[in-house]
Short mmCIF file of C-alpha atoms in Angstrom, two decimals:
data_model
loop_
_atom_site.label_atom_id
_atom_site.label_comp_id
_atom_site.label_asym_id
_atom_site.label_seq_id
_atom_site.Cartn_x
_atom_site.Cartn_y
_atom_site.Cartn_z
CA MET A 23 28.15 50.93 -132.50
CA ALA A 24 31.68 51.24 -132.79
CA THR A 25 32.22 52.71 -129.39
CA GLY A 26 30.36 49.68 -127.74
CA THR A 27 27.58 51.88 -126.39
CA PRO A 28 23.97 50.24 -126.74
CA PRO A 29 22.07 52.11 -129.51
CA ALA A 30 19.40 54.37 -128.57
CA PRO A 31 16.00 53.04 -129.27
CA ILE A 32 15.16 53.74 -132.81
CA GLY A 33 11.11 54.05 -132.47
CA ALA A 34 8.33 51.40 -132.91
CA LEU A 35 6.47 51.52 -136.33
CA ARG A 36 3.07 52.35 -137.47
CA PRO A 37 0.87 49.39 -138.69
CA SER A 38 1.36 49.88 -142.44
CA PRO A 39 3.84 48.28 -144.91
CA LEU A 40 5.94 47.12 -142.20
CA VAL A 41 8.87 45.84 -144.23
CA GLU A 42 9.00 49.05 -146.15
CA GLN A 43 9.07 51.16 -142.99
CA ALA A 44 11.54 48.79 -141.14
CA THR A 45 13.93 49.08 -144.33
CA GLU A 46 13.60 52.90 -144.39
CA ARG A 47 14.31 53.43 -140.71
CA LEU A 48 17.25 51.09 -140.87
CA ARG A 49 18.57 52.72 -143.97
CA GLU A 50 18.33 56.12 -141.99
CA ALA A 51 20.37 54.90 -139.22
CA ILE A 52 23.18 53.67 -141.41
CA ALA A 53 23.16 56.93 -143.47
CA THR A 54 23.41 58.97 -140.35
CA GLY A 55 26.42 56.99 -138.83
CA GLU A 56 24.22 54.64 -136.20
CA TRP A 57 26.13 51.88 -137.71
CA PRO A 58 29.31 53.10 -139.46
CA VAL A 59 30.80 51.07 -142.20
CA GLY A 60 32.44 47.74 -141.16
CA SER A 61 30.26 47.63 -138.01
CA LYS A 62 27.87 44.82 -137.01
CA LEU A 63 24.22 45.22 -136.74
CA PRO A 64 22.38 44.09 -133.64
CA GLY A 65 20.67 40.68 -133.97
CA GLU A 66 17.17 40.15 -135.37
CA THR A 67 15.75 39.66 -132.16
CA THR A 68 17.09 43.38 -130.91
CA LEU A 69 16.25 44.95 -134.12
CA ALA A 70 12.78 43.32 -133.95
CA LYS A 71 12.16 44.68 -130.47
CA SER A 72 13.39 48.22 -131.28
CA LEU A 73 11.27 48.36 -134.25
CA GLY A 74 8.29 46.86 -132.77
CA VAL A 75 8.01 44.28 -135.70
CA GLY A 76 8.48 40.53 -136.04
CA ARG A 77 11.98 38.76 -136.93
CA SER A 78 10.45 38.11 -140.20
CA THR A 79 9.84 41.70 -141.11
CA VAL A 80 13.47 42.57 -140.04
CA ARG A 81 14.79 39.52 -142.14
CA GLU A 82 13.16 40.90 -145.15
CA ALA A 83 14.27 44.67 -144.46
CA LEU A 84 18.16 43.35 -144.30
CA ARG A 85 17.49 41.34 -147.68
CA SER A 86 16.40 44.65 -149.14
CA LEU A 87 19.34 46.58 -147.71
CA ALA A 88 21.76 43.78 -148.78
CA GLY A 89 20.09 44.18 -152.29
CA ALA A 90 21.03 47.96 -152.17
CA GLY A 91 24.55 47.03 -151.19
CA LEU A 92 24.29 48.55 -147.82
CA VAL A 93 24.81 45.53 -145.61
CA GLN A 94 26.45 42.06 -145.99
CA ALA A 95 25.32 39.08 -144.13
CA ARG A 96 28.50 36.72 -143.16
CA GLN A 97 27.68 33.16 -142.25
CA GLY A 98 28.35 32.63 -138.66
CA ALA A 99 29.36 36.12 -137.71
CA GLY A 100 26.42 38.40 -138.57
CA VAL A 101 25.18 41.24 -140.64
CA PHE A 102 27.70 44.17 -141.45
CA VAL A 103 27.43 47.34 -142.73
CA THR A 104 29.12 47.74 -146.27
CA ALA A 105 28.06 51.20 -147.48
CA THR A 106 26.02 54.18 -146.22
CA ARG A 107 24.47 54.90 -149.33
CA PRO A 108 22.54 52.44 -151.49
CA ARG A 109 24.18 51.37 -154.86
CA GLU A 110 22.63 52.83 -157.89
CA ASP A 111 21.04 50.39 -160.32
CA TRP A 112 21.84 50.39 -163.95
CA SER A 113 18.69 52.53 -164.93
CA THR A 114 19.54 55.05 -162.33
CA GLN A 115 23.06 55.45 -163.51
CA LEU A 116 21.88 55.75 -167.12
CA ARG A 117 19.61 58.47 -166.17
CA ARG A 118 22.29 60.59 -164.34
CA ALA A 119 24.83 60.03 -167.07
CA ALA A 120 25.54 62.76 -169.84
CA VAL A 121 23.97 61.65 -173.00
CA ALA A 122 27.41 61.70 -174.82
CA ASP A 123 28.68 58.96 -172.34
CA VAL A 124 25.52 56.95 -172.63
CA TYR A 125 25.81 57.01 -176.40
CA GLU A 126 29.49 56.22 -176.19
CA VAL A 127 28.63 52.85 -174.56
CA ARG A 128 25.65 52.29 -176.97
CA MET A 129 28.16 52.41 -179.60
CA LEU A 130 30.18 49.55 -178.12
CA ILE A 131 27.10 47.37 -177.51
CA GLU A 132 25.17 47.94 -180.76
CA VAL A 133 27.90 47.60 -183.20
CA GLY A 134 28.69 44.40 -181.73
CA ALA A 135 25.04 43.70 -181.90
CA ALA A 136 24.77 44.28 -185.61
CA GLU A 137 27.65 42.18 -186.20
CA VAL A 138 25.82 39.17 -184.56
CA ALA A 139 22.68 40.09 -186.23
CA ALA A 140 24.16 39.46 -189.89
CA ALA A 141 24.91 35.98 -188.73
CA ARG A 142 21.64 35.16 -186.88
CA ARG A 143 18.92 37.27 -188.77
CA THR A 144 15.74 35.22 -189.81
CA GLU A 145 13.31 35.80 -192.34
CA ASP A 146 11.13 37.47 -189.77
CA ASP A 147 13.82 39.81 -188.68
CA VAL A 148 14.53 40.78 -192.10
CA ASN A 149 11.00 41.81 -192.56
CA ALA A 150 10.81 43.50 -189.29
CA MET A 151 13.97 45.71 -190.04
CA ARG A 152 12.67 46.63 -193.46
CA ALA A 153 9.45 47.66 -191.95
CA ALA A 154 11.28 49.64 -189.36
CA LEU A 155 13.43 51.29 -192.34
CA GLU A 156 9.77 52.40 -194.00
CA GLY A 157 8.70 53.65 -190.74
CA ARG A 158 11.78 55.70 -190.25
CA ARG A 159 11.32 57.20 -193.57
CA ALA A 160 7.56 57.89 -193.05
CA ALA A 161 8.50 59.63 -189.72
CA GLY A 162 10.41 62.17 -191.74
CA GLU A 163 7.36 63.84 -192.00
CA GLY A 164 6.49 64.03 -188.47
CA THR A 165 8.11 65.82 -185.51
CA ASN A 166 11.45 65.16 -184.30
CA ALA A 167 10.34 63.23 -181.38
CA GLU A 168 8.13 61.23 -183.64
CA PHE A 169 11.44 60.61 -185.87
CA VAL A 170 13.71 59.82 -183.11
CA GLU A 171 11.05 57.10 -181.89
CA ALA A 172 11.04 55.54 -185.34
CA ASP A 173 14.94 55.74 -185.65
CA ILE A 174 15.23 53.87 -182.24
CA ALA A 175 12.75 51.24 -183.38
CA LEU A 176 15.03 50.55 -186.49
CA HIS A 177 17.89 50.19 -184.48
CA ALA A 178 16.09 47.97 -181.94
CA SER A 179 14.89 45.73 -184.81
CA VAL A 180 18.58 45.08 -185.69
CA VAL A 181 19.72 44.46 -181.99
CA ALA A 182 16.65 42.17 -181.82
CA ALA A 183 17.90 40.14 -184.87
CA ALA A 184 20.91 38.95 -182.74
CA HIS A 185 18.70 36.86 -180.68
CA ASN A 186 20.68 37.47 -177.67
CA PRO A 187 18.24 38.75 -174.88
CA VAL A 188 21.04 40.28 -172.74
CA LEU A 189 21.87 42.69 -175.76
CA THR A 190 18.35 43.50 -176.17
CA GLY A 191 18.04 44.20 -172.45
CA LEU A 192 20.86 46.46 -172.38
CA PHE A 193 19.75 48.34 -175.48
CA GLU A 194 15.99 48.90 -173.83
CA GLU A 195 17.67 50.44 -170.93
CA PHE A 196 19.29 53.18 -173.11
CA VAL A 197 16.01 53.91 -174.77
CA PRO A 198 14.56 56.74 -172.72
CA VAL A 199 17.78 58.48 -172.29
CA LEU A 200 18.45 58.22 -176.00
CA GLN A 201 14.76 59.53 -176.85
CA HIS A 202 15.11 62.75 -174.69
CA GLY A 203 18.80 63.27 -175.66
CA LEU A 204 18.36 62.87 -179.54
CA THR A 205 15.22 64.69 -179.63
CA GLU A 206 17.03 67.81 -177.96
CA LEU A 207 19.94 67.20 -180.46
CA LEU A 208 17.56 67.49 -183.39
CA ASP A 209 15.87 70.58 -182.04
CA LEU A 210 19.04 72.15 -181.18
CA LEU A 211 20.99 71.69 -184.48
CA GLU A 212 17.94 71.68 -186.88
CA LEU A 213 19.63 68.48 -188.64
CA ARG A 214 16.36 67.66 -190.38
CA ALA A 215 15.79 71.20 -191.75
CA ALA A 216 17.18 70.26 -195.03
CA ASP A 217 16.96 66.36 -194.83
CA PRO A 218 13.65 65.47 -193.14
CA ALA A 219 14.78 61.67 -193.21
CA HIS A 220 18.21 62.59 -191.76
CA GLY A 221 20.86 59.50 -192.43
CA ASP A 222 18.33 57.36 -194.47
CA ALA A 223 21.10 56.34 -196.95
CA THR A 224 23.28 55.08 -193.91
CA HIS A 225 20.55 53.13 -192.16
CA ALA A 226 19.55 51.47 -195.42
CA ALA A 227 23.13 50.38 -195.86
CA LEU A 228 22.93 49.07 -192.27
CA VAL A 229 19.75 46.96 -193.03
CA ALA A 230 21.17 45.74 -196.32
CA ALA A 231 24.53 44.51 -194.83
CA VAL A 232 22.67 42.62 -192.07
CA VAL A 233 20.30 41.24 -194.58
CA ARG A 234 22.92 39.82 -196.85
CA GLY A 235 24.94 38.58 -193.79
CA ASP A 236 28.00 40.98 -194.10
CA ALA A 237 29.00 41.28 -190.42
CA ASP A 238 32.01 43.52 -191.19
CA ALA A 239 29.95 46.26 -193.31
CA ALA A 240 27.09 45.97 -190.80
CA GLY A 241 29.56 46.91 -187.79
CA ARG A 242 31.37 49.57 -189.92
CA THR A 243 28.15 51.10 -190.93
CA LEU A 244 26.90 51.52 -187.68
CA ARG A 245 30.00 52.48 -186.18
CA GLU A 246 30.34 55.43 -188.73
CA GLU A 247 26.90 56.47 -188.38
CA LEU A 248 26.88 56.41 -184.41
CA LYS A 249 30.20 58.11 -184.45
CA GLY A 250 28.77 61.03 -186.59
CA THR A 251 26.05 61.36 -183.72
CA LEU A 252 28.45 61.24 -180.88
CA ASP A 253 30.86 63.92 -182.38
CA ARG A 254 27.82 66.20 -182.68
CA LEU A 255 26.87 65.47 -178.85
CA GLN A 256 30.42 65.99 -177.70
CA ALA A 257 30.84 69.13 -179.50
CA LEU A 258 27.95 70.77 -177.70
#
């Protein structure tokens, strides 16, 4: 501890998933100020004795805490506390973010993906995009949730045509938030009341641009389509 006072015993653990228990016990001690930010944790042997586990269990628990951004090992110096709250992963941040904020980032990623897709699309990609476009049109007869699912599937097919696994992975992270937020948007604004396949012409133009390899048109068309939705989200 920062005062130099030896920490009180933090209690032996039950015979169960010991690594998880050790991680949680150490996490609680850090969160409550047992070891403030900047302080050095006791050695593995001391921690193992306090927790009633082996050093290998402590070592795994410390790795877990390091992955959460709570501690950092410094070679030759020991393990130090770097934060009292775990770092949120990307998925958690997206779930907490406002849909409009997520959509804004989606625009930045997906427009670039569409431009790359125009240069890299294959015959299989073309077939997939055209099938997804038809699926979106058919979903015009379904519920808002079904329509949103088909709409996202079309956008996913365009992103996939860029053949960049990082872009594909990023887009997939957005999907749960987008499905929920866009379904609520359609329910609220009744955008499909007069046009069940809302935005069909724009999406057809997007697919056509990617198919013919026109990166500028693909990016411009998608940017305008996404911006229209973003404007509606921000106006709510």
